[in-house]
């Protein structure tokens, strides 16, 4: 389209620098490339490297929060860190006899995608195209870095989430639920199952992803899982 973004569909993409002096070379090259392409909007989504952005050239355009659950306790102690509403919903979900499927093939992704589209439609948001999820699966599945978690009520798929693993972190990327079955909290069942898996496989963090500061409902939901809240800053530059 008409933007250069680091990185599209990603919560953040820090600058990869060996020396902070390199930031001038990097940002100058990005600006020169935008001019060559006739692109008038550059967006840098950073986390740890926000201090590397030249704020004489780039201005802060939006602010988000990232929520990170530290997996430094056993599952019983971890449960006690959660807000009582989260604890109650997990217990309710675990008693509901959902059938769990953890997969990484295209059939699993198609089932998830149908649930994801339902949820995006409910919130009035357009979904990413299926090809995006298919490409993510094709690239990450051979390295066993992606999982599609599905909850079934008998044979009916009712909720799904997609996670990826990288280094010490499991990232919760996308979720979808058929709201007709939301009474028994299948999404809590899947999230807790994924968190337990991350804990038992030796990972150190479970990342709930990026949330806009104006989305108070989603902020409250993620805070109730005992997460650490981190500021994510985006910077924009318009060359013309």
GROMACS .gro file of C-alpha atoms in nm, residues 49-220:
model
  172
   49UNK     CA    1   1.492   0.029   2.078
   50UNK     CA    2   1.269   0.335   2.118
   51UNK     CA    3   1.572   0.528   2.248
   52UNK     CA    4   1.738   0.473   1.908
   53UNK     CA    5   1.474   0.673   1.720
   54UNK     CA    6   1.575   1.026   1.626
   55UNK     CA    7   1.278   1.223   1.754
   56UNK     CA    8   1.385   1.525   1.550
   57UNK     CA    9   1.296   1.318   1.242
   58UNK     CA   10   1.022   1.091   1.376
   59UNK     CA   11   0.729   1.175   1.599
   60UNK     CA   12   0.530   0.950   1.829
   61UNK     CA   13   0.202   0.870   1.655
   62UNK     CA   14   0.036   0.615   1.882
   63UNK     CA   15   0.082   0.428   2.206
   64UNK     CA   16   0.010   0.069   2.290
   65UNK     CA   17   0.062  -0.164   2.583
   66UNK     CA   18   0.222  -0.508   2.577
   67UNK     CA   19   0.130  -0.764   2.846
   68UNK     CA   20   0.383  -1.028   2.946
   69UNK     CA   21   0.321  -1.312   3.190
   70UNK     CA   22   0.640  -1.427   3.366
   71UNK     CA   23   0.645  -1.806   3.405
   72UNK     CA   24   0.856  -1.825   3.720
   73UNK     CA   25   0.619  -2.033   3.939
   74UNK     CA   26   0.448  -2.371   3.921
   75UNK     CA   27   0.096  -2.384   3.778
   76UNK     CA   28  -0.082  -2.378   4.116
   77UNK     CA   29   0.102  -2.066   4.230
   78UNK     CA   30   0.053  -1.910   3.890
   79UNK     CA   31  -0.323  -1.959   3.914
   80UNK     CA   32  -0.326  -1.774   4.245
   81UNK     CA   33  -0.167  -1.469   4.079
   82UNK     CA   34  -0.464  -1.431   3.847
   83UNK     CA   35  -0.761  -1.211   3.922
   84UNK     CA   36  -1.042  -1.405   4.088
   85UNK     CA   37  -1.259  -1.370   3.775
   86UNK     CA   38  -0.989  -1.535   3.560
   87UNK     CA   39  -0.937  -1.809   3.819
   88UNK     CA   40  -1.313  -1.871   3.834
   89UNK     CA   41  -1.348  -1.883   3.453
   90UNK     CA   42  -1.057  -2.127   3.418
   91UNK     CA   43  -1.208  -2.358   3.679
   92UNK     CA   44  -1.546  -2.340   3.505
   93UNK     CA   45  -1.389  -2.415   3.166
   94UNK     CA   46  -1.193  -2.712   3.299
   95UNK     CA   47  -1.516  -2.869   3.427
   96UNK     CA   48  -1.686  -2.835   3.088
   97UNK     CA   49  -1.523  -3.142   2.931
   98UNK     CA   50  -1.406  -2.963   2.620
   99UNK     CA   51  -1.212  -3.175   2.374
  100UNK     CA   52  -0.867  -3.028   2.303
  101UNK     CA   53  -0.687  -3.049   1.972
  102UNK     CA   54  -0.338  -2.908   1.923
  103UNK     CA   55  -0.234  -2.912   1.561
  104UNK     CA   56  -0.018  -2.746   1.302
  105UNK     CA   57  -0.164  -2.849   0.968
  106UNK     CA   58  -0.381  -2.662   0.722
  107UNK     CA   59  -0.705  -2.832   0.824
  108UNK     CA   60  -0.652  -2.708   1.182
  109UNK     CA   61  -0.583  -2.358   1.054
  110UNK     CA   62  -0.898  -2.357   0.839
  111UNK     CA   63  -1.109  -2.452   1.141
  112UNK     CA   64  -0.945  -2.177   1.343
  113UNK     CA   65  -0.987  -1.920   1.066
  114UNK     CA   66  -1.365  -1.971   1.050
  115UNK     CA   67  -1.384  -1.899   1.426
  116UNK     CA   68  -1.151  -1.601   1.387
  117UNK     CA   69  -1.370  -1.450   1.113
  118UNK     CA   70  -1.678  -1.487   1.336
  119UNK     CA   71  -1.505  -1.294   1.615
  120UNK     CA   72  -1.375  -1.019   1.387
  121UNK     CA   73  -1.723  -0.980   1.239
  122UNK     CA   74  -1.874  -0.948   1.587
  123UNK     CA   75  -1.631  -0.665   1.667
  124UNK     CA   76  -1.684  -0.497   1.329
  125UNK     CA   77  -1.325  -0.556   1.216
  126UNK     CA   78  -1.202  -0.698   0.884
  127UNK     CA   79  -0.998  -1.018   0.922
  128UNK     CA   80  -0.656  -1.067   0.770
  129UNK     CA   81  -0.681  -1.281   0.455
  130UNK     CA   82  -0.655  -1.656   0.498
  131UNK     CA   83  -0.339  -1.653   0.284
  132UNK     CA   84  -0.163  -1.466   0.567
  133UNK     CA   85  -0.235  -1.748   0.812
  134UNK     CA   86  -0.153  -2.012   0.550
  135UNK     CA   87   0.187  -1.855   0.481
  136UNK     CA   88   0.260  -1.827   0.853
  137UNK     CA   89   0.177  -2.196   0.892
  138UNK     CA   90   0.390  -2.301   0.592
  139UNK     CA   91   0.694  -2.110   0.718
  140UNK     CA   92   0.678  -2.183   1.091
  141UNK     CA   93   0.533  -2.533   1.104
  142UNK     CA   94   0.840  -2.721   0.970
  143UNK     CA   95   1.044  -2.573   1.259
  144UNK     CA   96   0.768  -2.664   1.509
  145UNK     CA   97   0.729  -2.298   1.606
  146UNK     CA   98   0.352  -2.265   1.564
  147UNK     CA   99   0.052  -2.431   1.729
  148UNK     CA  100  -0.320  -2.411   1.656
  149UNK     CA  101  -0.516  -2.480   1.975
  150UNK     CA  102  -0.880  -2.581   1.923
  151UNK     CA  103  -1.159  -2.656   2.171
  152UNK     CA  104  -1.449  -2.877   2.064
  153UNK     CA  105  -1.790  -2.934   2.220
  154UNK     CA  106  -1.839  -3.294   2.108
  155UNK     CA  107  -1.749  -3.262   1.739
  156UNK     CA  108  -1.824  -2.889   1.706
  157UNK     CA  109  -1.526  -2.649   1.702
  158UNK     CA  110  -1.614  -2.364   1.938
  159UNK     CA  111  -1.291  -2.177   2.011
  160UNK     CA  112  -0.935  -2.149   1.881
  161UNK     CA  113  -0.610  -1.963   1.939
  162UNK     CA  114  -0.281  -1.947   1.748
  163UNK     CA  115   0.053  -1.927   1.930
  164UNK     CA  116   0.413  -1.918   1.814
  165UNK     CA  117   0.728  -1.993   2.009
  166UNK     CA  118   1.047  -1.794   1.976
  167UNK     CA  119   1.343  -1.834   2.209
  168UNK     CA  120   1.207  -1.812   2.568
  169UNK     CA  121   0.858  -1.687   2.484
  170UNK     CA  122   0.525  -1.823   2.367
  171UNK     CA  123   0.328  -1.554   2.184
  172UNK     CA  124  -0.052  -1.553   2.180
  173UNK     CA  125  -0.124  -1.406   1.838
  174UNK     CA  126  -0.488  -1.457   1.740
  175UNK     CA  127  -0.807  -1.596   1.886
  176UNK     CA  128  -1.163  -1.670   1.781
  177UNK     CA  129  -1.470  -1.809   1.956
  178UNK     CA  130  -1.825  -1.899   1.857
  179UNK     CA  131  -2.014  -1.680   2.103
  180UNK     CA  132  -2.303  -1.927   2.120
  181UNK     CA  133  -2.075  -2.144   2.335
  182UNK     CA  134  -1.908  -1.867   2.533
  183UNK     CA  135  -2.100  -1.940   2.855
  184UNK     CA  136  -1.851  -2.210   2.956
  185UNK     CA  137  -1.549  -1.996   2.871
  186UNK     CA  138  -1.368  -2.210   2.610
  187UNK     CA  139  -1.116  -1.932   2.537
  188UNK     CA  140  -1.001  -1.944   2.903
  189UNK     CA  141  -0.959  -2.319   2.868
  190UNK     CA  142  -0.733  -2.274   2.566
  191UNK     CA  143  -0.530  -1.988   2.711
  192UNK     CA  144  -0.466  -2.170   3.036
  193UNK     CA  145  -0.375  -2.491   2.849
  194UNK     CA  146  -0.127  -2.297   2.633
  195UNK     CA  147   0.022  -2.123   2.939
  196UNK     CA  148   0.066  -2.457   3.117
  197UNK     CA  149   0.232  -2.599   2.808
  198UNK     CA  150   0.473  -2.304   2.792
  199UNK     CA  151   0.551  -2.347   3.161
  200UNK     CA  152   0.610  -2.722   3.142
  201UNK     CA  153   0.830  -2.696   2.832
  202UNK     CA  154   1.068  -2.457   3.007
  203UNK     CA  155   0.966  -2.128   2.847
  204UNK     CA  156   0.999  -1.815   3.060
  205UNK     CA  157   0.729  -1.587   2.922
  206UNK     CA  158   0.378  -1.593   2.777
  207UNK     CA  159   0.315  -1.284   2.566
  208UNK     CA  160  -0.046  -1.161   2.538
  209UNK     CA  161   0.044  -0.919   2.260
  210UNK     CA  162  -0.026  -0.555   2.182
  211UNK     CA  163  -0.331  -0.357   2.297
  212UNK     CA  164  -0.432  -0.001   2.220
  213UNK     CA  165  -0.445   0.227   2.523
  214UNK     CA  166  -0.801   0.325   2.432
  215UNK     CA  167  -0.925  -0.037   2.441
  216UNK     CA  168  -1.001  -0.043   2.812
  217UNK     CA  169  -1.189  -0.373   2.805
  218UNK     CA  170  -0.903  -0.565   2.646
  219UNK     CA  171  -0.648  -0.394   2.872
  220UNK     CA  172  -0.843  -0.505   3.179
   0.00000   0.00000   0.00000
